[in-house]
Amino acid sequence: MATVLPVQYDFLLKRFNTFGIEAKAKAYLPVTSADMLSHAKSDDFLARLPRLVLGGGSNLLLTEDFPGLVLHMQMTGVQVTGEDETAVYVKAAAGENWHGFVQWTLQQGFGGLENLSLIPGNVGAAPIQNIGAYGVELKDCFHSLTAFDFNTGNVFTLDNAGCRFGYRDSIFKHELRENAAILDVTFALPKNWQANTQYGELAQELATQGISAPTARQVSDAVIAIRTRKLPDPAVVGNAGSFFKNPIVTKAVRDALLERHPQLVSYPQADGSYKLAAGWLIDQCGWKGKTRGAAGVYEKQALVLVNRGGATGKDIVGLAVAIQEDVMAKFGVKLEPEPVFV
Ligand code: FAD
Ligand code: EPU
């Protein structure tokens, strides 16, 4: 007998995207097992629809109604799967809330993920753009993941090298884009944990609190304090975090910019290139705190675009394009959006 999936039609996505955009999905399926993905794949009607795998909706921009099937990953569960001399291995299901999972690891006494505290979204989406903050990226503690392949219907495993992680990048933004749903992620949390406080603002926060040898808990608390001060809470103001990636340029480009703009904020990368602070570039163009229709630029962080109330995806895109044009005209630098446009 065919399995009946609890699909809902003409489903409102406003509650499921942190920008708070009012858009509808043609079909919506809460997914609580890999089997449900298999059944959706073998359903004649559902299999023909375009697919969107959804987590917490915190890195998405819904530009219009989605004419396809939203697969909302809701599997839960966290477990320690093993250990060796170097690490403890912890597996978390895709639908686990990221911050809740980080806090759970800290409660067990496992360090490693504390710098990534308070990033919105779910575990299953964390590898997609190799989430990063305050000097740490997911890849630093990532061991492996399992995912469902929509082409073959098989479940496969990828290790750290196989994910081809980069700055806000992974294989899931290239070959595997729209072809796979991550089911769970396993982390290798180091036994010889050492605090990573190289990020200037984090070091400063700990110094202000008079902490010189922080525990993982203290690093997490410091990160939470910084983030709460300067990033908008999506429950209050719709947003998707940084709207643009920090552009990477050659040393020659950075040197030329620095000559014209001595205050330019840039960070040297291991390969000799430089990362420019997009927030600084946008700020210099006078956009911070500005409003255009129902879309705006956050008052405390120019890299964050916000929904001032009732914005459509197109309002946000219009503002983003105006910002890109100004940054290009003033600095000759191209800004690339970070959220996924749907
Ligand atoms: P969604 O928005 O639901 O999806 C994002 C993408 O991943 C989509 O392409 C979706 O199809 C895909 N996807 C989701 N789940 C799966 C899955 N299980 N399998 C396959 N594909 C999937 N990001 C950072 O890196 N660093 C930060 O410091 C940071 N700060 C933020 C602060 C705020 C206030 C906000 C709103 C966002 C911030 N972000 C940050 C962005 C966002 O939190 C991360 O990208 C997060 O990992 C997105 O998770 P999500 O579950 O909400 O993904
Ligand atoms: N800046 C300004 N004006 C602004 C904003 C920033 O001059 O309005 C300057 C700051 O003074 C600082 C520099 O830009 O010197 C960098 O700012 P910040 O430390 O706030 O970091 P960011 O580059 O804006 C990145 C990530 C964040 C991550 C933080 C902390 C990207 C695209 N963004 O922001 O990630 O939390 O560093 O590591 O890499 C996200 O991806 O959604 C996100 C929030």
Tab-separated table of C-alpha atoms and ligand atoms in Angstrom:
chain	number	residue	atom	x	y	z
A	1	MET	CA	0.000	0.000	0.000
A	2	ALA	CA	1.332	3.458	-0.909
A	3	THR	CA	2.434	5.594	2.061
A	4	VAL	CA	0.311	8.691	2.591
A	5	LEU	CA	2.572	11.668	3.221
A	6	PRO	CA	1.231	14.572	5.331
A	7	VAL	CA	1.642	17.096	2.504
A	8	GLN	CA	-0.022	20.493	2.892
A	9	TYR	CA	-0.811	22.655	-0.109
A	10	ASP	CA	-0.635	26.454	-0.574
A	11	PHE	CA	1.407	26.569	2.595
A	12	LEU	CA	2.366	29.940	4.124
A	13	LEU	CA	6.122	30.195	4.753
A	14	LYS	CA	6.162	33.465	6.731
A	15	ARG	CA	6.833	31.692	10.064
A	16	PHE	CA	9.531	29.548	8.472
A	17	ASN	CA	11.885	32.234	7.139
A	18	THR	CA	13.643	34.658	9.485
A	19	PHE	CA	13.228	37.550	7.021
A	20	GLY	CA	9.487	37.123	7.715
A	21	ILE	CA	8.634	37.311	4.018
A	22	GLU	CA	5.059	36.376	3.137
A	23	ALA	CA	5.395	33.752	0.445
A	24	LYS	CA	3.579	30.503	-0.178
A	25	ALA	CA	4.803	27.055	-1.168
A	26	LYS	CA	2.724	24.982	-3.567
A	27	ALA	CA	3.379	21.948	-1.332
A	28	TYR	CA	4.968	21.486	2.101
A	29	LEU	CA	6.090	18.308	3.842
A	30	PRO	CA	7.461	18.126	7.392
A	31	VAL	CA	10.186	15.446	7.111
A	32	THR	CA	10.875	13.313	10.171
A	33	SER	CA	12.727	10.383	8.551
A	34	ALA	CA	14.854	9.550	5.516
A	35	ASP	CA	12.087	7.147	4.469
A	36	MET	CA	9.777	10.099	3.925
A	37	LEU	CA	12.268	11.509	1.419
A	38	SER	CA	12.255	8.159	-0.425
A	39	HIS	CA	8.457	8.167	-0.509
A	40	ALA	CA	8.373	11.768	-1.782
A	41	LYS	CA	10.877	10.787	-4.480
A	42	SER	CA	8.734	7.876	-5.640
A	43	ASP	CA	5.471	9.848	-5.621
A	44	ASP	CA	4.523	10.609	-9.244
A	45	PHE	CA	3.160	14.067	-8.502
A	46	LEU	CA	5.636	15.259	-5.826
A	47	ALA	CA	8.706	13.979	-7.678
A	48	ARG	CA	7.987	16.306	-10.598
A	49	LEU	CA	7.891	19.475	-8.473
A	50	PRO	CA	10.935	21.705	-7.900
A	51	ARG	CA	12.375	21.007	-4.418
A	52	LEU	CA	13.466	23.207	-1.555
A	53	VAL	CA	15.096	21.561	1.449
A	54	LEU	CA	14.318	23.800	4.419
A	55	GLY	CA	15.942	24.078	7.834
A	56	GLY	CA	15.401	27.096	10.091
A	57	GLY	CA	14.931	29.447	7.127
A	58	SER	CA	17.628	31.820	8.439
A	59	ASN	CA	19.724	31.992	5.278
A	60	LEU	CA	17.009	32.273	2.662
A	61	LEU	CA	15.421	35.064	0.694
A	62	LEU	CA	12.008	34.131	-0.678
A	63	THR	CA	11.707	36.335	-3.754
A	64	GLU	CA	8.263	35.004	-4.754
A	65	ASP	CA	5.844	32.144	-4.072
A	66	PHE	CA	7.661	28.816	-4.395
A	67	PRO	CA	5.994	26.671	-7.088
A	68	GLY	CA	7.306	23.414	-5.664
A	69	LEU	CA	7.692	21.098	-2.690
A	70	VAL	CA	9.275	22.336	0.527
A	71	LEU	CA	10.904	19.487	2.468
A	72	HIS	CA	11.166	20.781	6.018
A	73	MET	CA	13.852	18.738	7.778
A	74	GLN	CA	12.652	17.990	11.313
A	75	MET	CA	14.573	14.879	12.381
A	76	THR	CA	15.884	15.190	15.931
A	77	GLY	CA	18.376	13.366	18.139
A	78	VAL	CA	21.898	13.853	19.468
A	79	GLN	CA	24.294	11.102	20.545
A	80	VAL	CA	27.939	10.456	21.368
A	81	THR	CA	29.037	7.849	18.838
A	82	GLY	CA	32.596	7.176	19.992
A	83	GLU	CA	35.953	8.553	21.014
A	84	ASP	CA	39.676	8.068	20.428
A	85	GLU	CA	42.839	9.692	21.827
A	86	THR	CA	42.150	12.957	20.029
A	87	ALA	CA	38.406	13.530	19.972
A	88	VAL	CA	34.902	12.717	21.113
A	89	TYR	CA	32.512	12.060	18.213
A	90	VAL	CA	29.007	13.487	18.453
A	91	LYS	CA	26.230	13.007	15.912
A	92	ALA	CA	23.259	15.361	15.601
A	93	ALA	CA	20.204	15.035	13.371
A	94	ALA	CA	19.470	17.662	10.713
A	95	GLY	CA	16.454	19.166	12.465
A	96	GLU	CA	18.232	19.919	15.741
A	97	ASN	CA	18.454	23.635	16.475
A	98	TRP	CA	22.100	24.669	16.010
A	99	HIS	CA	22.468	26.822	19.123
A	100	GLY	CA	20.644	24.245	21.266
A	101	PHE	CA	23.079	21.600	20.038
A	102	VAL	CA	26.114	23.805	20.787
A	103	GLN	CA	24.811	24.407	24.311
A	104	TRP	CA	24.284	20.644	24.772
A	105	THR	CA	27.933	19.934	23.811
A	106	LEU	CA	29.101	22.518	26.346
A	107	GLN	CA	26.902	20.984	29.059
A	108	GLN	CA	28.602	17.610	28.385
A	109	GLY	CA	31.968	19.341	28.851
A	110	PHE	CA	32.916	19.127	25.139
A	111	GLY	CA	34.587	22.236	23.736
A	112	GLY	CA	35.060	23.134	20.076
A	113	LEU	CA	31.810	24.738	18.912
A	114	GLU	CA	31.586	27.587	21.454
A	115	ASN	CA	32.634	30.345	19.003
A	116	LEU	CA	29.650	29.347	16.844
A	117	SER	CA	27.110	29.979	19.620
A	118	LEU	CA	23.826	31.715	18.821
A	119	ILE	CA	24.010	31.236	15.040
A	120	PRO	CA	20.372	30.710	14.021
A	121	GLY	CA	19.214	27.715	12.019
A	122	ASN	CA	19.540	23.956	12.207
A	123	VAL	CA	22.351	21.401	12.260
A	124	GLY	CA	21.498	20.083	8.771
A	125	ALA	CA	22.125	23.445	7.116
A	126	ALA	CA	25.364	24.212	8.963
A	127	PRO	CA	27.615	22.438	6.413
A	128	ILE	CA	25.908	24.086	3.408
A	129	GLN	CA	27.801	27.357	3.799
A	130	ASN	CA	30.323	26.057	6.374
A	131	ILE	CA	28.978	28.436	9.023
A	132	GLY	CA	31.591	30.591	10.676
A	133	ALA	CA	31.962	33.219	13.362
A	134	TYR	CA	34.565	34.701	15.678
A	135	GLY	CA	37.566	32.904	14.180
A	136	VAL	CA	36.058	29.406	13.856
A	137	GLU	CA	34.299	27.629	11.018
A	138	LEU	CA	32.202	24.467	11.085
A	139	LYS	CA	34.934	22.612	9.156
A	140	ASP	CA	37.306	22.964	12.150
A	141	CYS	CA	35.223	20.421	14.141
A	142	PHE	CA	33.433	18.616	11.316
A	143	HIS	CA	33.963	14.858	10.955
A	144	SER	CA	31.345	13.589	8.459
A	145	LEU	CA	27.714	13.710	7.403
A	146	THR	CA	25.114	11.493	5.840
A	147	ALA	CA	22.763	12.753	3.163
A	148	PHE	CA	19.948	11.554	0.948
A	149	ASP	CA	20.674	11.687	-2.789
A	150	PHE	CA	17.573	12.801	-4.717
A	151	ASN	CA	18.940	11.390	-7.985
A	152	THR	CA	19.607	7.840	-6.818
A	153	GLY	CA	17.472	7.591	-3.683
A	154	ASN	CA	20.549	6.364	-1.778
A	155	VAL	CA	22.013	7.626	1.473
A	156	PHE	CA	25.706	8.552	1.221
A	157	THR	CA	28.459	9.705	3.577
A	158	LEU	CA	30.911	12.562	3.074
A	159	ASP	CA	34.013	13.284	5.155
A	160	ASN	CA	35.607	16.679	5.748
A	161	ALA	CA	37.662	16.704	2.520
A	162	GLY	CA	34.655	15.450	0.520
A	163	CYS	CA	32.571	18.453	1.563
A	164	ARG	CA	35.144	20.838	-0.027
A	165	PHE	CA	34.552	23.489	2.596
A	166	GLY	CA	35.584	27.075	1.902
A	167	TYR	CA	34.599	30.513	3.180
A	168	ARG	CA	30.758	30.343	3.248
A	169	ASP	CA	31.074	27.520	0.725
A	170	SER	CA	30.881	23.738	0.277
A	171	ILE	CA	30.121	21.106	-2.354
A	172	PHE	CA	26.433	21.609	-1.487
A	173	LYS	CA	26.582	25.009	-3.231
A	174	HIS	CA	28.023	23.409	-6.370
A	175	GLU	CA	27.705	19.785	-7.612
A	176	LEU	CA	25.264	18.781	-4.891
A	177	ARG	CA	23.161	21.940	-5.040
A	178	GLU	CA	19.480	20.931	-4.817
A	179	ASN	CA	20.435	17.260	-5.184
A	180	ALA	CA	20.919	16.210	-1.567
A	181	ALA	CA	19.304	16.524	1.849
A	182	ILE	CA	21.663	16.295	4.804
A	183	LEU	CA	20.266	13.860	7.375
A	184	ASP	CA	22.804	14.155	10.194
A	185	VAL	CA	26.217	15.596	10.962
A	186	THR	CA	29.004	14.095	13.079
A	187	PHE	CA	31.482	16.373	14.840
A	188	ALA	CA	34.951	15.557	16.175
A	189	LEU	CA	35.259	17.605	19.363
A	190	PRO	CA	38.910	17.861	20.452
A	191	LYS	CA	40.113	16.335	23.726
A	192	ASN	CA	43.034	18.768	23.934
A	193	TRP	CA	40.649	21.749	23.690
A	194	GLN	CA	42.161	25.219	23.643
A	195	ALA	CA	40.252	28.467	23.535
A	196	ASN	CA	40.336	30.254	20.174
A	197	THR	CA	40.239	33.958	21.001
A	198	GLN	CA	42.148	35.329	18.019
A	199	TYR	CA	39.131	37.353	16.747
A	200	GLY	CA	39.781	40.913	17.951
A	201	GLU	CA	36.289	41.683	19.225
A	202	LEU	CA	36.127	38.392	21.164
A	203	ALA	CA	39.532	38.962	22.786
A	204	GLN	CA	38.384	42.458	23.714
A	205	GLU	CA	35.111	41.223	25.235
A	206	LEU	CA	36.935	38.656	27.405
A	207	ALA	CA	39.524	41.255	28.457
A	208	THR	CA	36.740	43.654	29.450
A	209	GLN	CA	35.271	40.890	31.609
A	210	GLY	CA	38.728	40.325	33.185
A	211	ILE	CA	38.983	36.746	31.848
A	212	SER	CA	42.469	35.717	30.680
A	213	ALA	CA	42.162	31.901	30.428
A	214	PRO	CA	38.526	31.343	29.415
A	215	THR	CA	36.624	28.071	29.610
A	216	ALA	CA	34.557	27.010	26.594
A	217	ARG	CA	31.460	28.158	28.500
A	218	GLN	CA	32.995	31.615	29.016
A	219	VAL	CA	33.891	31.895	25.326
A	220	SER	CA	30.310	30.942	24.430
A	221	ASP	CA	28.925	33.548	26.838
A	222	ALA	CA	31.221	36.229	25.417
A	223	VAL	CA	30.158	35.393	21.844
A	224	ILE	CA	26.500	35.486	22.902
A	225	ALA	CA	27.043	38.902	24.504
A	226	ILE	CA	28.685	40.358	21.363
A	227	ARG	CA	26.082	38.913	19.015
A	228	THR	CA	23.167	40.077	21.170
A	229	ARG	CA	24.587	43.613	21.142
A	230	LYS	CA	25.053	43.993	17.422
A	231	LEU	CA	22.876	41.574	15.463
A	232	PRO	CA	19.092	41.924	15.222
A	233	ASP	CA	16.973	39.152	16.760
A	234	PRO	CA	14.891	37.713	13.889
A	235	ALA	CA	11.993	37.263	16.320
A	236	VAL	CA	11.885	41.072	16.528
A	237	VAL	CA	13.276	42.324	13.193
A	238	GLY	CA	13.244	40.116	10.089
A	239	ASN	CA	16.746	39.442	8.699
A	240	ALA	CA	19.073	36.687	7.484
A	241	GLY	CA	22.305	37.794	9.174
A	242	SER	CA	25.040	39.127	6.860
A	243	PHE	CA	23.406	39.803	3.516
A	244	PHE	CA	26.677	39.835	1.568
A	245	LYS	CA	29.855	37.779	1.846
A	246	ASN	CA	33.045	39.609	2.700
A	247	PRO	CA	34.749	39.956	-0.702
A	248	ILE	CA	38.144	38.318	-1.239
A	249	VAL	CA	40.564	40.366	-3.363
A	250	THR	CA	44.201	40.144	-4.431
A	251	LYS	CA	46.918	41.950	-2.493
A	252	ALA	CA	47.321	44.379	-5.416
A	253	VAL	CA	43.628	45.338	-5.307
A	254	ARG	CA	43.689	45.696	-1.527
A	255	ASP	CA	46.872	47.824	-1.629
A	256	ALA	CA	45.374	50.146	-4.260
A	257	LEU	CA	42.178	50.519	-2.192
A	258	LEU	CA	44.177	51.145	0.971
A	259	GLU	CA	46.040	53.961	-0.693
A	260	ARG	CA	42.788	55.715	-1.559
A	261	HIS	CA	41.006	54.715	1.675
A	262	PRO	CA	43.506	54.459	4.550
A	263	GLN	CA	40.728	53.335	6.959
A	264	LEU	CA	39.876	50.285	4.808
A	265	VAL	CA	39.213	47.196	6.974
A	266	SER	CA	40.874	44.093	5.498
A	267	TYR	CA	42.224	40.792	6.785
A	268	PRO	CA	45.146	38.845	5.240
A	269	GLN	CA	44.269	35.265	4.191
A	270	ALA	CA	46.557	32.226	4.267
A	271	ASP	CA	46.926	32.231	0.450
A	272	GLY	CA	48.107	35.869	0.275
A	273	SER	CA	44.710	37.311	-0.705
A	274	TYR	CA	42.725	39.740	1.477
A	275	LYS	CA	39.192	39.641	2.849
A	276	LEU	CA	37.511	43.069	2.879
A	277	ALA	CA	34.907	43.954	5.510
A	278	ALA	CA	31.768	44.371	3.388
A	279	GLY	CA	30.048	46.065	6.340
A	280	TRP	CA	32.680	48.799	6.264
A	281	LEU	CA	32.314	49.296	2.484
A	282	ILE	CA	28.505	49.605	2.794
A	283	ASP	CA	28.817	51.879	5.829
A	284	GLN	CA	31.178	54.181	3.872
A	285	CYS	CA	28.541	54.486	1.140
A	286	GLY	CA	26.192	55.939	3.753
A	287	TRP	CA	23.705	53.069	3.810
A	288	LYS	CA	23.784	52.203	7.526
A	289	GLY	CA	20.357	52.716	9.113
A	290	LYS	CA	18.760	53.702	5.790
A	291	THR	CA	15.315	52.581	4.661
A	292	ARG	CA	14.038	51.991	1.148
A	293	GLY	CA	10.384	51.057	1.007
A	294	ALA	CA	9.868	48.341	3.607
A	295	ALA	CA	13.490	47.158	3.416
A	296	GLY	CA	16.328	48.626	5.423
A	297	VAL	CA	19.950	48.460	6.515
A	298	TYR	CA	20.376	47.630	10.195
A	299	GLU	CA	21.442	50.583	12.355
A	300	LYS	CA	24.210	48.697	14.201
A	301	GLN	CA	25.619	46.564	11.363
A	302	ALA	CA	25.556	47.716	7.738
A	303	LEU	CA	26.039	44.150	6.441
A	304	VAL	CA	22.606	43.119	7.716
A	305	LEU	CA	19.515	43.956	5.652
A	306	VAL	CA	16.229	43.984	7.521
A	307	ASN	CA	12.514	43.743	6.896
A	308	ARG	CA	11.050	46.893	8.438
A	309	GLY	CA	7.584	45.340	8.220
A	310	GLY	CA	5.749	43.851	5.278
A	311	ALA	CA	8.746	43.806	2.923
A	312	THR	CA	8.553	41.475	-0.043
A	313	GLY	CA	11.536	39.521	-1.306
A	314	LYS	CA	11.641	41.930	-4.238
A	315	ASP	CA	11.917	44.931	-1.846
A	316	ILE	CA	14.961	43.312	-0.237
A	317	VAL	CA	16.500	42.489	-3.630
A	318	GLY	CA	15.929	46.092	-4.790
A	319	LEU	CA	17.780	47.453	-1.767
A	320	ALA	CA	20.570	44.894	-2.196
A	321	VAL	CA	21.074	45.870	-5.845
A	322	ALA	CA	21.236	49.591	-4.943
A	323	ILE	CA	23.898	48.805	-2.323
A	324	GLN	CA	25.881	46.636	-4.750
A	325	GLU	CA	25.847	49.457	-7.323
A	326	ASP	CA	27.070	52.042	-4.823
A	327	VAL	CA	29.876	49.815	-3.506
A	328	MET	CA	30.943	49.032	-7.074
A	329	ALA	CA	30.918	52.752	-8.013
A	330	LYS	CA	32.897	53.869	-4.941
A	331	PHE	CA	35.319	50.954	-4.480
A	332	GLY	CA	35.165	48.889	-7.693
A	333	VAL	CA	34.332	45.835	-5.555
A	334	LYS	CA	31.571	43.329	-6.329
A	335	LEU	CA	29.437	42.208	-3.381
A	336	GLU	CA	27.930	38.729	-3.568
A	337	PRO	CA	24.808	37.875	-1.560
A	338	GLU	CA	25.205	35.271	1.170
A	339	PRO	CA	21.593	33.998	1.569
A	340	VAL	CA	20.133	31.581	-0.944
A	341	PHE	CA	17.564	33.255	-3.239
A	342	VAL	CA	14.438	31.152	-3.786
B	1	FAD	P1	17.933	27.508	5.815
B	1	FAD	O1	17.863	28.976	5.739
B	1	FAD	O2	16.667	26.749	6.058
B	1	FAD	O3	18.599	26.956	4.455
B	1	FAD	C1	19.780	27.545	3.958
B	1	FAD	C2	20.253	26.717	2.740
B	1	FAD	O4	20.587	25.406	3.172
B	1	FAD	C3	19.169	26.529	1.672
B	1	FAD	O5	19.813	26.448	0.424
B	1	FAD	C4	18.547	25.183	2.025
B	1	FAD	O6	17.971	24.542	0.903
B	1	FAD	C5	19.776	24.424	2.507
B	1	FAD	N1	19.452	23.399	3.517
B	1	FAD	C6	18.906	23.596	4.739
B	1	FAD	N2	18.851	22.426	5.417
B	1	FAD	C7	19.373	21.478	4.604
B	1	FAD	C8	19.599	20.080	4.714
B	1	FAD	N3	19.286	19.392	5.821
B	1	FAD	N4	20.140	19.432	3.653
B	1	FAD	C9	20.474	20.090	2.522
B	1	FAD	N5	20.287	21.415	2.356
B	1	FAD	C10	19.753	22.099	3.384
B	1	FAD	N6	25.799	32.323	9.307
B	1	FAD	C11	27.110	32.168	9.591
B	1	FAD	O7	27.819	31.405	8.909
B	1	FAD	N7	27.700	32.857	10.608
B	1	FAD	C12	27.015	33.705	11.389
B	1	FAD	O8	27.580	34.296	12.287
B	1	FAD	C13	25.622	33.883	11.114
B	1	FAD	N8	24.896	34.749	11.859
B	1	FAD	C14	23.573	34.924	11.589
B	1	FAD	C15	22.839	35.819	12.385
B	1	FAD	C16	21.491	36.016	12.156
B	1	FAD	C17	20.725	36.985	13.036
B	1	FAD	C18	20.845	35.294	11.121
B	1	FAD	C19	19.365	35.471	10.881
B	1	FAD	C20	21.563	34.411	10.306
B	1	FAD	C21	22.942	34.225	10.542
B	1	FAD	N9	23.716	33.342	9.755
B	1	FAD	C22	25.044	33.157	10.051
B	1	FAD	C23	23.114	32.629	8.627
B	1	FAD	C24	22.381	31.310	9.026
B	1	FAD	O9	22.103	31.306	10.403
B	1	FAD	C25	23.218	30.077	8.683
B	1	FAD	O10	23.514	30.043	7.309
B	1	FAD	C26	22.478	28.776	9.048
B	1	FAD	O11	23.334	27.666	8.898
B	1	FAD	C27	21.225	28.536	8.189
B	1	FAD	O12	20.534	27.450	8.760
B	1	FAD	P2	19.016	27.202	8.462
B	1	FAD	O13	18.663	25.881	9.060
B	1	FAD	O14	18.206	28.342	8.884
B	1	FAD	O15	19.049	27.061	6.869
B	2	EPU	N1	32.056	47.449	10.049
B	2	EPU	C1	31.794	48.772	9.847
B	2	EPU	N2	30.497	49.180	9.760
B	2	EPU	C2	29.463	48.311	9.875
B	2	EPU	C3	29.722	46.958	10.064
B	2	EPU	C4	31.053	46.525	10.152
B	2	EPU	O1	32.715	49.578	9.732
B	2	EPU	O2	28.327	48.760	9.798
B	2	EPU	C5	33.444	47.001	10.230
B	2	EPU	C6	33.676	46.702	11.723
B	2	EPU	O3	34.107	47.846	12.374
B	2	EPU	C7	34.727	45.658	11.697
B	2	EPU	C8	34.512	44.951	10.379
B	2	EPU	O4	33.648	45.764	9.586
B	2	EPU	O5	35.997	46.245	11.681
B	2	EPU	C9	33.946	43.558	10.518
B	2	EPU	O6	32.704	43.596	11.195
B	2	EPU	P1	32.199	42.377	12.114
B	2	EPU	O7	33.249	41.987	13.094
B	2	EPU	O8	30.867	42.754	12.626
B	2	EPU	O9	32.085	41.154	11.135
B	2	EPU	P2	31.483	41.018	9.676
B	2	EPU	O10	32.609	40.847	8.726
B	2	EPU	O11	30.509	42.096	9.403
B	2	EPU	C10	31.410	38.425	9.765
B	2	EPU	C11	30.468	37.356	9.331
B	2	EPU	C12	29.393	37.149	10.386
B	2	EPU	C13	30.064	36.703	11.669
B	2	EPU	C14	31.053	37.797	12.105
B	2	EPU	C15	31.874	37.373	13.306
B	2	EPU	C16	30.434	37.290	6.909
B	2	EPU	C17	29.696	37.655	5.664
B	2	EPU	N3	29.875	37.695	8.056
B	2	EPU	O12	30.684	39.639	9.836
B	2	EPU	O13	28.527	36.109	9.951
B	2	EPU	O14	29.119	36.488	12.688
B	2	EPU	O15	31.988	38.061	11.031
B	2	EPU	O16	32.794	36.413	12.906
B	2	EPU	O17	31.480	36.649	6.838
B	2	EPU	C18	26.558	35.685	8.673
B	2	EPU	O18	27.271	35.006	7.911
B	2	EPU	O19	25.313	35.789	8.510
B	2	EPU	C19	27.175	36.375	9.802
B	2	EPU	C20	26.488	37.153	10.654
